[in-house]
Amino acid sequence: MSRYFRTSDSVNRDYFDVFGNGLVIFYLLMVVPLVVALWVQVYKGVWRLDIGKISKIIMMVLFVLMTLVVGFFGFYAHILFYYGFAP
């Protein structure tokens, strides 16, 4: 990274510390409550369906896994494209 930012190593480390802290705070304060609220609403809706209990559990597990996978790839794409590390 030193060829992109002509600064000392300590400044680069400070930049990435601030960057990391900002991402953690953003995802904890903005995205996590949104996803939890979405999970709660889907949970309520799934249990109202007239299907078997195992099917309801499978639907919930698949929905949670899907949101986690989409969230991971969204975070990865955010890092790559917003900060110019994409190929």
mmCIF file of N, CA and C in Angstrom:
data_model
loop_
_atom_site.group_PDB
_atom_site.id
_atom_site.type_symbol
_atom_site.label_atom_id
_atom_site.label_comp_id
_atom_site.label_asym_id
_atom_site.label_seq_id
_atom_site.Cartn_x
_atom_site.Cartn_y
_atom_site.Cartn_z
ATOM 1 N N MET A 1 0.807 -1.197 0.000
ATOM 2 C CA MET A 1 0.000 0.000 0.000
ATOM 3 C C MET A 1 0.849 1.260 0.000
ATOM 4 N N SER A 2 2.121 1.150 0.308
ATOM 5 C CA SER A 2 2.950 2.349 0.401
ATOM 6 C C SER A 2 3.122 3.029 -0.957
ATOM 7 N N ARG A 3 2.940 2.290 -2.066
ATOM 8 C CA ARG A 3 3.076 2.943 -3.366
ATOM 9 C C ARG A 3 1.833 3.753 -3.722
ATOM 10 N N TYR A 4 0.688 3.489 -3.077
ATOM 11 C CA TYR A 4 -0.513 4.278 -3.326
ATOM 12 C C TYR A 4 -0.572 5.503 -2.421
ATOM 13 N N PHE A 5 -0.193 5.331 -1.163
ATOM 14 C CA PHE A 5 -0.186 6.429 -0.208
ATOM 15 C C PHE A 5 1.261 6.716 0.153
ATOM 16 N N ARG A 6 1.743 7.877 -0.179
ATOM 17 C CA ARG A 6 3.139 8.208 0.117
ATOM 18 C C ARG A 6 3.248 8.722 1.551
ATOM 19 N N THR A 7 3.075 7.801 2.463
ATOM 20 C CA THR A 7 3.133 8.135 3.881
ATOM 21 C C THR A 7 3.957 7.085 4.592
ATOM 22 N N SER A 8 4.157 7.303 5.857
ATOM 23 C CA SER A 8 4.907 6.325 6.646
ATOM 24 C C SER A 8 4.014 5.131 6.968
ATOM 25 N N ASP A 9 4.638 4.062 7.456
ATOM 26 C CA ASP A 9 3.869 2.870 7.808
ATOM 27 C C ASP A 9 2.898 3.137 8.945
ATOM 28 N N SER A 10 3.274 3.992 9.880
ATOM 29 C CA SER A 10 2.383 4.252 11.012
ATOM 30 C C SER A 10 1.109 4.959 10.559
ATOM 31 N N VAL A 11 1.222 5.871 9.585
ATOM 32 C CA VAL A 11 0.030 6.551 9.078
ATOM 33 C C VAL A 11 -0.851 5.560 8.334
ATOM 34 N N ASN A 12 -0.247 4.670 7.552
ATOM 35 C CA ASN A 12 -1.031 3.651 6.860
ATOM 36 C C ASN A 12 -1.765 2.764 7.853
ATOM 37 N N ARG A 13 -1.091 2.385 8.933
ATOM 38 C CA ARG A 13 -1.732 1.560 9.957
ATOM 39 C C ARG A 13 -2.888 2.305 10.607
ATOM 40 N N ASP A 14 -2.691 3.582 10.888
ATOM 41 C CA ASP A 14 -3.767 4.378 11.485
ATOM 42 C C ASP A 14 -4.961 4.482 10.539
ATOM 43 N N TYR A 15 -4.689 4.644 9.243
ATOM 44 C CA TYR A 15 -5.769 4.734 8.262
ATOM 45 C C TYR A 15 -6.590 3.452 8.255
ATOM 46 N N PHE A 16 -5.914 2.319 8.240
ATOM 47 C CA PHE A 16 -6.644 1.058 8.187
ATOM 48 C C PHE A 16 -7.345 0.753 9.502
ATOM 49 N N ASP A 17 -6.823 1.238 10.631
ATOM 50 C CA ASP A 17 -7.531 1.085 11.901
ATOM 51 C C ASP A 17 -8.838 1.866 11.879
ATOM 52 N N VAL A 18 -8.791 3.096 11.380
ATOM 53 C CA VAL A 18 -10.009 3.910 11.282
ATOM 54 C C VAL A 18 -10.981 3.277 10.295
ATOM 55 N N PHE A 19 -10.474 2.785 9.182
ATOM 56 C CA PHE A 19 -11.296 2.122 8.171
ATOM 57 C C PHE A 19 -11.994 0.902 8.760
ATOM 58 N N GLY A 20 -11.243 0.071 9.472
ATOM 59 C CA GLY A 20 -11.816 -1.131 10.088
ATOM 60 C C GLY A 20 -12.849 -0.793 11.142
ATOM 61 N N ASN A 21 -12.546 0.191 11.977
ATOM 62 C CA ASN A 21 -13.504 0.597 13.010
ATOM 63 C C ASN A 21 -14.786 1.141 12.392
ATOM 64 N N GLY A 22 -14.653 1.906 11.316
ATOM 65 C CA GLY A 22 -15.839 2.436 10.645
ATOM 66 C C GLY A 22 -16.720 1.348 10.072
ATOM 67 N N LEU A 23 -16.109 0.342 9.452
ATOM 68 C CA LEU A 23 -16.903 -0.758 8.904
ATOM 69 C C LEU A 23 -17.603 -1.543 9.999
ATOM 70 N N VAL A 24 -16.899 -1.817 11.080
ATOM 71 C CA VAL A 24 -17.501 -2.578 12.179
ATOM 72 C C VAL A 24 -18.678 -1.811 12.770
ATOM 73 N N ILE A 25 -18.496 -0.532 13.010
ATOM 74 C CA ILE A 25 -19.580 0.272 13.586
ATOM 75 C C ILE A 25 -20.757 0.360 12.617
ATOM 76 N N PHE A 26 -20.467 0.552 11.313
ATOM 77 C CA PHE A 26 -21.543 0.622 10.324
ATOM 78 C C PHE A 26 -22.362 -0.659 10.318
ATOM 79 N N TYR A 27 -21.684 -1.804 10.248
ATOM 80 C CA TYR A 27 -22.418 -3.058 10.166
ATOM 81 C C TYR A 27 -23.135 -3.387 11.464
ATOM 82 N N LEU A 28 -22.550 -3.049 12.610
ATOM 83 C CA LEU A 28 -23.223 -3.344 13.876
ATOM 84 C C LEU A 28 -24.429 -2.443 14.106
ATOM 85 N N LEU A 29 -24.304 -1.164 13.787
ATOM 86 C CA LEU A 29 -25.379 -0.225 14.099
ATOM 87 C C LEU A 29 -26.442 -0.113 13.010
ATOM 88 N N MET A 30 -26.104 -0.433 11.773
ATOM 89 C CA MET A 30 -27.052 -0.239 10.685
ATOM 90 C C MET A 30 -27.576 -1.560 10.117
ATOM 91 N N VAL A 31 -26.688 -2.453 9.765
ATOM 92 C CA VAL A 31 -27.092 -3.649 9.034
ATOM 93 C C VAL A 31 -27.621 -4.735 9.962
ATOM 94 N N VAL A 32 -26.966 -4.956 11.093
ATOM 95 C CA VAL A 32 -27.380 -6.048 11.980
ATOM 96 C C VAL A 32 -28.815 -5.854 12.492
ATOM 97 N N PRO A 33 -29.209 -4.673 12.985
ATOM 98 C CA PRO A 33 -30.619 -4.529 13.401
ATOM 99 C C PRO A 33 -31.611 -4.730 12.257
ATOM 100 N N LEU A 34 -31.245 -4.291 11.054
ATOM 101 C CA LEU A 34 -32.119 -4.491 9.904
ATOM 102 C C LEU A 34 -32.301 -5.974 9.606
ATOM 103 N N VAL A 35 -31.211 -6.729 9.603
ATOM 104 C CA VAL A 35 -31.282 -8.162 9.311
ATOM 105 C C VAL A 35 -32.037 -8.896 10.411
ATOM 106 N N VAL A 36 -31.805 -8.534 11.663
ATOM 107 C CA VAL A 36 -32.523 -9.188 12.763
ATOM 108 C C VAL A 36 -34.026 -8.911 12.659
ATOM 109 N N ALA A 37 -34.399 -7.680 12.352
ATOM 110 C CA ALA A 37 -35.822 -7.361 12.183
ATOM 111 C C ALA A 37 -36.421 -8.148 11.022
ATOM 112 N N LEU A 38 -35.671 -8.290 9.938
ATOM 113 C CA LEU A 38 -36.139 -9.083 8.800
ATOM 114 C C LEU A 38 -36.314 -10.542 9.189
ATOM 115 N N TRP A 39 -35.349 -11.091 9.939
ATOM 116 C CA TRP A 39 -35.449 -12.485 10.391
ATOM 117 C C TRP A 39 -36.671 -12.687 11.272
ATOM 118 N N VAL A 40 -36.954 -11.735 12.160
ATOM 119 C CA VAL A 40 -38.107 -11.863 13.059
ATOM 120 C C VAL A 40 -39.404 -11.878 12.257
ATOM 121 N N GLN A 41 -39.523 -10.989 11.273
ATOM 122 C CA GLN A 41 -40.747 -10.944 10.473
ATOM 123 C C GLN A 41 -40.920 -12.208 9.638
ATOM 124 N N VAL A 42 -39.829 -12.715 9.075
ATOM 125 C CA VAL A 42 -39.915 -13.960 8.307
ATOM 126 C C VAL A 42 -40.273 -15.114 9.231
ATOM 127 N N TYR A 43 -39.697 -15.121 10.428
ATOM 128 C CA TYR A 43 -40.005 -16.167 11.406
ATOM 129 C C TYR A 43 -41.499 -16.175 11.736
ATOM 130 N N LYS A 44 -42.072 -14.997 11.968
ATOM 131 C CA LYS A 44 -43.504 -14.909 12.264
ATOM 132 C C LYS A 44 -44.340 -15.391 11.081
ATOM 133 N N GLY A 45 -43.940 -14.997 9.875
ATOM 134 C CA GLY A 45 -44.692 -15.398 8.691
ATOM 135 C C GLY A 45 -44.599 -16.877 8.392
ATOM 136 N N VAL A 46 -43.430 -17.464 8.595
ATOM 137 C CA VAL A 46 -43.252 -18.886 8.298
ATOM 138 C C VAL A 46 -44.084 -19.739 9.245
ATOM 139 N N TRP A 47 -44.156 -19.361 10.496
ATOM 140 C CA TRP A 47 -44.908 -20.188 11.451
ATOM 141 C C TRP A 47 -46.412 -20.101 11.235
ATOM 142 N N ARG A 48 -46.888 -19.136 10.444
ATOM 143 C CA ARG A 48 -48.321 -19.054 10.119
ATOM 144 C C ARG A 48 -48.697 -19.940 8.935
ATOM 145 N N LEU A 49 -47.717 -20.436 8.196
ATOM 146 C CA LEU A 49 -48.005 -21.254 7.020
ATOM 147 C C LEU A 49 -48.563 -22.614 7.435
ATOM 148 N N ASP A 50 -49.372 -23.184 6.550
ATOM 149 C CA ASP A 50 -49.959 -24.504 6.816
ATOM 150 C C ASP A 50 -49.097 -25.592 6.194
ATOM 151 N N ILE A 51 -47.894 -25.749 6.711
ATOM 152 C CA ILE A 51 -46.989 -26.802 6.259
ATOM 153 C C ILE A 51 -46.418 -27.487 7.492
ATOM 154 N N GLY A 52 -45.698 -28.560 7.283
ATOM 155 C CA GLY A 52 -45.138 -29.319 8.400
ATOM 156 C C GLY A 52 -44.081 -28.542 9.166
ATOM 157 N N LYS A 53 -43.857 -28.970 10.405
ATOM 158 C CA LYS A 53 -42.903 -28.272 11.272
ATOM 159 C C LYS A 53 -41.479 -28.357 10.718
ATOM 160 N N ILE A 54 -41.104 -29.511 10.192
ATOM 161 C CA ILE A 54 -39.751 -29.676 9.637
ATOM 162 C C ILE A 54 -39.559 -28.753 8.439
ATOM 163 N N SER A 55 -40.581 -28.614 7.613
ATOM 164 C CA SER A 55 -40.489 -27.714 6.457
ATOM 165 C C SER A 55 -40.303 -26.270 6.903
ATOM 166 N N LYS A 56 -40.982 -25.875 7.973
ATOM 167 C CA LYS A 56 -40.828 -24.515 8.492
ATOM 168 C C LYS A 56 -39.407 -24.284 8.991
ATOM 169 N N ILE A 57 -38.872 -25.262 9.695
ATOM 170 C CA ILE A 57 -37.502 -25.133 10.214
ATOM 171 C C ILE A 57 -36.505 -25.061 9.067
ATOM 172 N N ILE A 58 -36.695 -25.893 8.051
ATOM 173 C CA ILE A 58 -35.799 -25.878 6.886
ATOM 174 C C ILE A 58 -35.879 -24.527 6.175
ATOM 175 N N MET A 59 -37.083 -23.979 6.034
ATOM 176 C CA MET A 59 -37.228 -22.671 5.396
ATOM 177 C C MET A 59 -36.499 -21.589 6.177
ATOM 178 N N MET A 60 -36.613 -21.613 7.501
ATOM 179 C CA MET A 60 -35.936 -20.613 8.327
ATOM 180 C C MET A 60 -34.423 -20.740 8.213
ATOM 181 N N VAL A 61 -33.918 -21.968 8.276
ATOM 182 C CA VAL A 61 -32.467 -22.177 8.181
ATOM 183 C C VAL A 61 -31.950 -21.707 6.827
ATOM 184 N N LEU A 62 -32.650 -22.045 5.756
ATOM 185 C CA LEU A 62 -32.219 -21.616 4.424
ATOM 186 C C LEU A 62 -32.267 -20.097 4.277
ATOM 187 N N PHE A 63 -33.284 -19.462 4.848
ATOM 188 C CA PHE A 63 -33.372 -18.000 4.768
ATOM 189 C C PHE A 63 -32.228 -17.340 5.524
ATOM 190 N N VAL A 64 -31.929 -17.831 6.725
ATOM 191 C CA VAL A 64 -30.827 -17.263 7.508
ATOM 192 C C VAL A 64 -29.502 -17.463 6.784
ATOM 193 N N LEU A 65 -29.263 -18.661 6.253
ATOM 194 C CA LEU A 65 -28.019 -18.909 5.518
ATOM 195 C C LEU A 65 -27.920 -18.025 4.279
ATOM 196 N N MET A 66 -29.029 -17.852 3.571
ATOM 197 C CA MET A 66 -29.008 -17.014 2.373
ATOM 198 C C MET A 66 -28.663 -15.565 2.725
ATOM 199 N N THR A 67 -29.271 -15.035 3.785
ATOM 200 C CA THR A 67 -28.964 -13.653 4.148
ATOM 201 C C THR A 67 -27.521 -13.500 4.608
ATOM 202 N N LEU A 68 -26.981 -14.499 5.293
ATOM 203 C CA LEU A 68 -25.583 -14.424 5.709
ATOM 204 C C LEU A 68 -24.638 -14.474 4.508
ATOM 205 N N VAL A 69 -24.942 -15.329 3.534
ATOM 206 C CA VAL A 69 -24.099 -15.426 2.335
ATOM 207 C C VAL A 69 -24.170 -14.131 1.531
ATOM 208 N N VAL A 70 -25.376 -13.599 1.342
ATOM 209 C CA VAL A 70 -25.524 -12.345 0.597
ATOM 210 C C VAL A 70 -24.832 -11.203 1.332
ATOM 211 N N GLY A 71 -24.958 -11.175 2.658
ATOM 212 C CA GLY A 71 -24.275 -10.149 3.446
ATOM 213 C C GLY A 71 -22.767 -10.237 3.331
ATOM 214 N N PHE A 72 -22.227 -11.463 3.324
ATOM 215 C CA PHE A 72 -20.781 -11.642 3.192
ATOM 216 C C PHE A 72 -20.299 -11.147 1.835
ATOM 217 N N PHE A 73 -20.999 -11.530 0.760
ATOM 218 C CA PHE A 73 -20.572 -11.091 -0.564
ATOM 219 C C PHE A 73 -20.766 -9.589 -0.750
ATOM 220 N N GLY A 74 -21.791 -9.018 -0.129
ATOM 221 C CA GLY A 74 -21.966 -7.569 -0.185
ATOM 222 C C GLY A 74 -20.838 -6.832 0.512
ATOM 223 N N PHE A 75 -20.421 -7.343 1.666
ATOM 224 C CA PHE A 75 -19.296 -6.753 2.397
ATOM 225 C C PHE A 75 -18.015 -6.864 1.569
ATOM 226 N N TYR A 76 -17.788 -8.027 0.961
ATOM 227 C CA TYR A 76 -16.608 -8.266 0.133
ATOM 228 C C TYR A 76 -16.600 -7.324 -1.077
ATOM 229 N N ALA A 77 -17.744 -7.191 -1.741
ATOM 230 C CA ALA A 77 -17.827 -6.300 -2.902
ATOM 231 C C ALA A 77 -17.643 -4.843 -2.484
ATOM 232 N N HIS A 78 -18.152 -4.489 -1.313
ATOM 233 C CA HIS A 78 -17.970 -3.130 -0.799
ATOM 234 C C HIS A 78 -16.490 -2.817 -0.633
ATOM 235 N N ILE A 79 -15.752 -3.728 -0.064
ATOM 236 C CA ILE A 79 -14.310 -3.528 0.129
ATOM 237 C C ILE A 79 -13.613 -3.415 -1.223
ATOM 238 N N LEU A 80 -13.899 -4.350 -2.120
ATOM 239 C CA LEU A 80 -13.171 -4.392 -3.390
ATOM 240 C C LEU A 80 -13.464 -3.190 -4.280
ATOM 241 N N PHE A 81 -14.726 -2.876 -4.474
ATOM 242 C CA PHE A 81 -15.067 -1.868 -5.466
ATOM 243 C C PHE A 81 -15.010 -0.449 -4.918
ATOM 244 N N TYR A 82 -15.429 -0.239 -3.685
ATOM 245 C CA TYR A 82 -15.437 1.115 -3.152
ATOM 246 C C TYR A 82 -14.026 1.625 -2.913
ATOM 247 N N TYR A 83 -13.150 0.760 -2.468
ATOM 248 C CA TYR A 83 -11.796 1.193 -2.147
ATOM 249 C C TYR A 83 -10.790 0.887 -3.256
ATOM 250 N N GLY A 84 -11.259 0.456 -4.415
ATOM 251 C CA GLY A 84 -10.408 0.333 -5.584
ATOM 252 C C GLY A 84 -9.488 -0.863 -5.606
ATOM 253 N N PHE A 85 -9.837 -1.926 -4.873
ATOM 254 C CA PHE A 85 -8.995 -3.119 -4.879
ATOM 255 C C PHE A 85 -9.492 -4.168 -5.862
ATOM 256 N N ALA A 86 -10.524 -3.859 -6.626
ATOM 257 C CA ALA A 86 -11.096 -4.839 -7.544
ATOM 258 C C ALA A 86 -10.137 -5.078 -8.705
ATOM 259 N N PRO A 87 -10.163 -6.281 -9.255
ATOM 260 C CA PRO A 87 -9.273 -6.567 -10.398
ATOM 261 C C PRO A 87 -9.688 -5.801 -11.640
#
